[in-house]
Tab-separated table of C-alpha atoms in Angstrom:
chain	number	residue	atom	x	y	z
A	1	UNK	CA	86.453	40.745	41.930
A	2	UNK	CA	83.672	39.911	39.296
A	3	UNK	CA	81.553	43.033	39.513
A	4	UNK	CA	82.135	45.544	36.484
A	5	UNK	CA	80.697	48.685	37.910
A	6	UNK	CA	82.916	48.210	41.514
A	7	UNK	CA	79.448	48.284	43.320
A	8	UNK	CA	80.877	45.596	45.977
A	9	UNK	CA	83.299	46.538	48.794
A	10	UNK	CA	84.359	44.039	51.199
A	11	UNK	CA	84.052	44.908	54.921
A	12	UNK	CA	84.695	43.613	58.621
A	13	UNK	CA	81.287	42.763	60.310
A	14	UNK	CA	80.746	42.672	64.307
A	15	UNK	CA	81.754	38.754	63.918
A	16	UNK	CA	85.298	39.573	62.586
A	17	UNK	CA	84.535	38.049	59.028
A	18	UNK	CA	84.574	39.804	55.727
A	19	UNK	CA	81.231	40.390	54.408
A	20	UNK	CA	80.269	42.435	50.732
A	21	UNK	CA	78.041	45.711	51.165
A	22	UNK	CA	76.450	46.282	47.718
A	23	UNK	CA	76.190	49.870	46.725
A	24	UNK	CA	72.554	49.834	45.375
A	25	UNK	CA	73.057	53.008	43.587
A	26	UNK	CA	75.883	51.652	41.192
A	27	UNK	CA	74.683	48.029	41.224
A	28	UNK	CA	73.034	47.017	37.650
A	29	UNK	CA	71.411	43.975	39.175
A	30	UNK	CA	73.150	41.758	36.491
A	31	UNK	CA	73.401	38.791	39.320
A	32	UNK	CA	76.988	37.822	38.117
A	33	UNK	CA	78.216	37.944	41.868
A	34	UNK	CA	75.430	35.532	42.960
A	35	UNK	CA	76.131	33.216	40.145
A	36	UNK	CA	79.908	32.719	41.152
A	37	UNK	CA	79.593	33.045	44.699
A	38	UNK	CA	80.769	29.491	46.128
A	39	UNK	CA	78.916	30.422	49.355
A	40	UNK	CA	75.207	30.151	47.343
A	41	UNK	CA	76.564	26.851	45.475
A	42	UNK	CA	79.190	24.608	44.418
A	43	UNK	CA	77.860	22.158	41.715
A	44	UNK	CA	80.801	19.285	42.293
A	45	UNK	CA	79.273	17.351	39.510
A	46	UNK	CA	79.636	20.327	36.959
A	47	UNK	CA	82.884	21.210	38.002
A	48	UNK	CA	84.159	17.801	37.693
A	49	UNK	CA	82.830	17.005	34.254
A	50	UNK	CA	84.464	20.889	33.149
A	51	UNK	CA	88.032	20.632	34.598
A	52	UNK	CA	88.488	16.990	34.444
A	53	UNK	CA	85.967	15.121	31.622
A	54	UNK	CA	85.020	12.737	33.982
A	55	UNK	CA	83.540	12.109	37.328
A	56	UNK	CA	85.247	11.137	40.163
A	57	UNK	CA	85.750	7.495	41.159
A	58	UNK	CA	86.728	8.801	44.795
A	59	UNK	CA	83.986	11.146	46.175
A	60	UNK	CA	86.149	12.093	49.109
A	61	UNK	CA	89.202	13.066	47.172
A	62	UNK	CA	87.526	13.685	43.483
A	63	UNK	CA	89.797	13.005	40.583
A	64	UNK	CA	93.252	12.549	41.049
A	65	UNK	CA	96.531	11.181	39.205
A	66	UNK	CA	98.335	10.085	42.497
A	67	UNK	CA	98.675	10.893	46.359
A	68	UNK	CA	102.304	11.889	47.904
A	69	UNK	CA	103.696	12.521	51.125
A	70	UNK	CA	106.523	14.763	51.288
A	71	UNK	CA	108.558	17.833	52.558
A	72	UNK	CA	110.510	20.697	51.020
A	73	UNK	CA	114.259	19.586	50.971
A	74	UNK	CA	115.576	23.058	51.968
A	75	UNK	CA	115.548	22.863	55.371
A	76	UNK	CA	115.093	26.686	56.035
A	77	UNK	CA	111.620	26.646	53.694
A	78	UNK	CA	110.598	23.339	55.656
A	79	UNK	CA	111.140	24.759	59.173
A	80	UNK	CA	109.313	27.689	57.983
A	81	UNK	CA	105.929	26.154	56.564
A	82	UNK	CA	103.388	24.955	58.529
A	83	UNK	CA	103.958	21.131	57.751
A	84	UNK	CA	106.547	20.690	55.373
A	85	UNK	CA	106.922	23.425	53.064
A	86	UNK	CA	105.375	21.883	50.131
A	87	UNK	CA	103.857	24.794	48.784
A	88	UNK	CA	106.610	27.277	48.917
A	89	UNK	CA	108.984	24.642	47.541
A	90	UNK	CA	106.872	24.633	44.826
A	91	UNK	CA	106.054	28.011	44.260
A	92	UNK	CA	109.790	28.528	44.255
A	93	UNK	CA	110.219	25.573	41.522
A	94	UNK	CA	107.520	27.194	39.203
A	95	UNK	CA	109.125	30.314	38.982
A	96	UNK	CA	112.835	29.131	38.248
A	97	UNK	CA	111.287	26.798	35.930
A	98	UNK	CA	109.347	29.647	34.252
A	99	UNK	CA	106.341	27.582	34.626
A	100	UNK	CA	104.392	30.892	35.794
A	101	UNK	CA	105.195	34.293	35.804
A	102	UNK	CA	104.086	35.643	38.951
A	103	UNK	CA	102.486	34.050	42.188
A	104	UNK	CA	99.790	34.749	44.599
A	105	UNK	CA	100.117	34.201	47.891
A	106	UNK	CA	99.325	35.835	51.495
A	107	UNK	CA	101.351	37.988	54.058
A	108	UNK	CA	100.496	39.084	57.287
A	109	UNK	CA	100.042	42.697	57.712
A	110	UNK	CA	101.851	44.388	61.156
A	111	UNK	CA	98.231	44.457	62.350
A	112	UNK	CA	97.687	40.611	62.108
A	113	UNK	CA	95.348	40.766	59.049
A	114	UNK	CA	96.151	38.583	56.094
A	115	UNK	CA	96.895	40.507	52.951
A	116	UNK	CA	96.929	38.800	48.970
A	117	UNK	CA	99.762	39.719	47.093
A	118	UNK	CA	101.102	38.851	43.571
A	119	UNK	CA	105.038	38.604	43.633
A	120	UNK	CA	107.921	37.185	41.774
A	121	UNK	CA	110.316	37.984	44.378
A	122	UNK	CA	111.941	34.731	46.264
A	123	UNK	CA	112.147	36.624	49.635
A	124	UNK	CA	108.633	37.846	49.649
A	125	UNK	CA	107.465	34.404	49.007
A	126	UNK	CA	109.558	32.758	51.649
A	127	UNK	CA	108.198	35.373	53.902
A	128	UNK	CA	104.732	34.580	53.338
A	129	UNK	CA	105.177	30.836	54.186
A	130	UNK	CA	102.821	29.223	56.643
A	131	UNK	CA	99.120	29.289	57.808
A	132	UNK	CA	97.106	32.618	58.870
A	133	UNK	CA	94.004	32.103	61.023
A	134	UNK	CA	92.057	34.740	59.629
A	135	UNK	CA	90.065	36.014	56.723
A	136	UNK	CA	91.953	36.570	53.659
A	137	UNK	CA	90.240	39.154	51.025
A	138	UNK	CA	92.214	37.251	48.078
A	139	UNK	CA	89.452	38.160	45.736
A	140	UNK	CA	90.418	41.999	45.955
A	141	UNK	CA	93.824	41.057	44.252
A	142	UNK	CA	91.921	39.204	41.276
A	143	UNK	CA	90.357	42.396	40.189
A	144	UNK	CA	93.906	43.567	39.193
A	145	UNK	CA	94.325	40.464	37.233
A	146	UNK	CA	91.199	40.766	35.558
A	147	UNK	CA	91.901	44.200	34.145
A	148	UNK	CA	95.419	43.461	33.108
A	149	UNK	CA	96.007	43.515	29.480
A	150	UNK	CA	98.899	40.836	29.216
A	151	UNK	CA	99.399	37.349	29.153
A	152	UNK	CA	101.137	36.608	32.207
A	153	UNK	CA	100.376	32.836	33.976
A	154	UNK	CA	100.022	33.034	37.768
A	155	UNK	CA	100.187	30.394	40.348
A	156	UNK	CA	97.597	30.543	42.929
A	157	UNK	CA	97.620	29.375	46.270
A	158	UNK	CA	94.224	29.520	48.205
A	159	UNK	CA	91.871	27.503	49.840
A	160	UNK	CA	89.228	25.207	48.409
A	161	UNK	CA	86.258	27.652	48.447
A	162	UNK	CA	88.645	30.085	47.161
A	163	UNK	CA	89.416	27.988	43.971
A	164	UNK	CA	85.501	27.336	43.571
A	165	UNK	CA	85.298	30.928	43.203
A	166	UNK	CA	87.522	31.463	40.462
A	167	UNK	CA	86.401	28.343	38.682
A	168	UNK	CA	83.001	29.614	38.874
A	169	UNK	CA	84.190	32.736	37.538
A	170	UNK	CA	86.276	31.596	34.805
A	171	UNK	CA	82.806	30.244	33.145
A	172	UNK	CA	82.020	34.040	32.672
A	173	UNK	CA	85.402	35.362	32.595
A	174	UNK	CA	87.659	32.942	30.463
A	175	UNK	CA	90.310	35.267	30.371
A	176	UNK	CA	90.574	34.762	34.395
A	177	UNK	CA	90.795	30.947	34.311
A	178	UNK	CA	93.555	31.238	31.182
A	179	UNK	CA	95.521	33.522	33.675
A	180	UNK	CA	95.220	31.012	36.598
A	181	UNK	CA	97.862	28.648	35.129
A	182	UNK	CA	98.298	26.616	38.344
A	183	UNK	CA	96.459	26.088	41.496
A	184	UNK	CA	97.764	24.757	44.671
A	185	UNK	CA	95.220	23.957	47.439
A	186	UNK	CA	95.696	23.854	50.836
A	187	UNK	CA	93.711	21.535	53.291
A	188	UNK	CA	91.497	23.567	55.282
A	189	UNK	CA	89.353	23.101	58.270
A	190	UNK	CA	87.581	26.613	58.153
A	191	UNK	CA	88.155	29.980	58.147
A	192	UNK	CA	88.904	31.664	61.555
A	193	UNK	CA	87.187	35.034	62.294
A	194	UNK	CA	89.728	37.896	63.387
A	195	UNK	CA	88.110	38.156	66.792
A	196	UNK	CA	89.441	34.643	67.594
A	197	UNK	CA	93.174	36.234	67.398
A	198	UNK	CA	91.879	39.243	69.580
A	199	UNK	CA	90.839	36.533	72.290
A	200	UNK	CA	94.102	34.354	72.051
A	201	UNK	CA	96.217	37.592	72.833
A	202	UNK	CA	93.543	38.412	75.812
A	203	UNK	CA	93.872	34.641	77.153
A	204	UNK	CA	97.510	34.952	77.417
A	205	UNK	CA	97.515	38.832	78.738
A	206	UNK	CA	99.415	39.983	75.716
A	207	UNK	CA	96.861	41.844	73.986
A	208	UNK	CA	97.690	45.340	75.694
A	209	UNK	CA	101.699	45.021	74.828
A	210	UNK	CA	101.760	43.491	71.140
A	211	UNK	CA	103.628	45.555	68.742
A	212	UNK	CA	103.414	42.804	65.752
A	213	UNK	CA	101.884	39.720	65.083
A	214	UNK	CA	104.664	37.429	63.404
A	215	UNK	CA	103.106	34.272	62.158
A	216	UNK	CA	100.465	31.715	63.051
A	217	UNK	CA	102.626	28.652	62.288
A	218	UNK	CA	106.214	27.779	61.534
A	219	UNK	CA	109.605	27.461	63.631
A	220	UNK	CA	108.845	23.661	62.818
A	221	UNK	CA	106.145	21.420	63.263
A	222	UNK	CA	103.417	21.899	64.731
A	223	UNK	CA	104.532	24.962	65.111
A	224	UNK	CA	104.032	28.222	67.091
A	225	UNK	CA	101.903	31.307	67.186
A	226	UNK	CA	104.677	34.108	67.522
A	227	UNK	CA	104.113	37.610	68.375
A	228	UNK	CA	106.641	40.506	68.882
A	229	UNK	CA	106.108	42.753	72.195
A	230	UNK	CA	106.339	46.197	72.540
A	231	UNK	CA	109.873	45.744	73.958
A	232	UNK	CA	111.182	44.095	71.151
A	233	UNK	CA	110.906	40.698	73.343
A	234	UNK	CA	109.094	37.609	71.389
A	235	UNK	CA	106.176	35.745	72.785
A	236	UNK	CA	105.590	32.340	70.910
A	237	UNK	CA	102.600	29.984	71.974
A	238	UNK	CA	102.243	26.287	70.336
A	239	UNK	CA	99.776	25.297	67.749
A	240	UNK	CA	98.445	22.694	70.112
A	241	UNK	CA	97.987	24.978	72.758
A	242	UNK	CA	96.159	28.120	70.968
A	243	UNK	CA	94.428	26.219	67.875
A	244	UNK	CA	91.512	24.356	69.756
A	245	UNK	CA	90.228	27.450	70.939
A	246	UNK	CA	89.892	28.883	67.265
A	247	UNK	CA	88.821	25.491	65.656
A	248	UNK	CA	86.010	25.392	68.284
A	249	UNK	CA	84.684	28.787	68.582
A	250	UNK	CA	85.383	30.816	65.565
A	251	UNK	CA	85.037	29.316	62.680
A	252	UNK	CA	82.944	30.922	59.922
A	253	UNK	CA	79.301	29.194	59.785
A	254	UNK	CA	79.485	28.914	56.321
A	255	UNK	CA	82.325	26.704	56.642
A	256	UNK	CA	80.570	24.474	58.551
A	257	UNK	CA	78.965	23.375	55.591
A	258	UNK	CA	81.740	22.597	53.307
A	259	UNK	CA	82.207	19.291	52.087
A	260	UNK	CA	85.584	20.109	50.452
A	261	UNK	CA	88.519	20.077	52.919
A	262	UNK	CA	91.232	18.999	50.514
A	263	UNK	CA	90.822	21.252	47.238
A	264	UNK	CA	89.578	18.919	45.502
A	265	UNK	CA	89.484	20.999	42.300
A	266	UNK	CA	93.435	22.197	42.754
A	267	UNK	CA	95.932	21.105	40.303
A	268	UNK	CA	97.737	20.174	43.530
């Protein structure tokens, strides 16, 4: 998203993760992509001082005003969420109260690949609820926002590393930081390879007959992995049953080095 000459494209590698491929003929060697990349470095001290004007007293949770436990009061939102529907409820509230103009969330395509989208539609936000245990190319949506000539305010829902990237980019692109009016961070245990999903489908002998992946979580807590079969029946696998395989074997190696599992630099 930060590349001014569009020399970088994201493609899947053989391990099921998005990786950047640089067109060396188009690259102008400005180095900006490396400067903003959270995979290279995240200076927590610098970000705390820049975002909160102080270093945190709690080194595990960083700077915070208060901590709360809750859930969506709308039972439908709560039922469809991964663990309470808080993010969906807050996103809908922010739109209703005109705190933001649009929301950046992630939906599942029919092939099971997550896709970032910008929306102000209540139904689309409801349909985007729930965790996605696969790589999300959220920075593809940021390019559009950077190029827009308007004063729209966005609510961004993302992982800790995605928020790191936005904040680091904001140092060089103030407009991006201004547009990201509200950031809701998700607790994260690491990004899962798309191959992990394929393994689950193979393990439960449904890989040959699947029509569409519907969701990874939802339908109450702790949730289910739900797919539609070719005969239009549904196959559901409980979260405690399938996730240990993903968490143990298919996490991105970079995620093993992460020390921000609670999205310390999100607003919520």
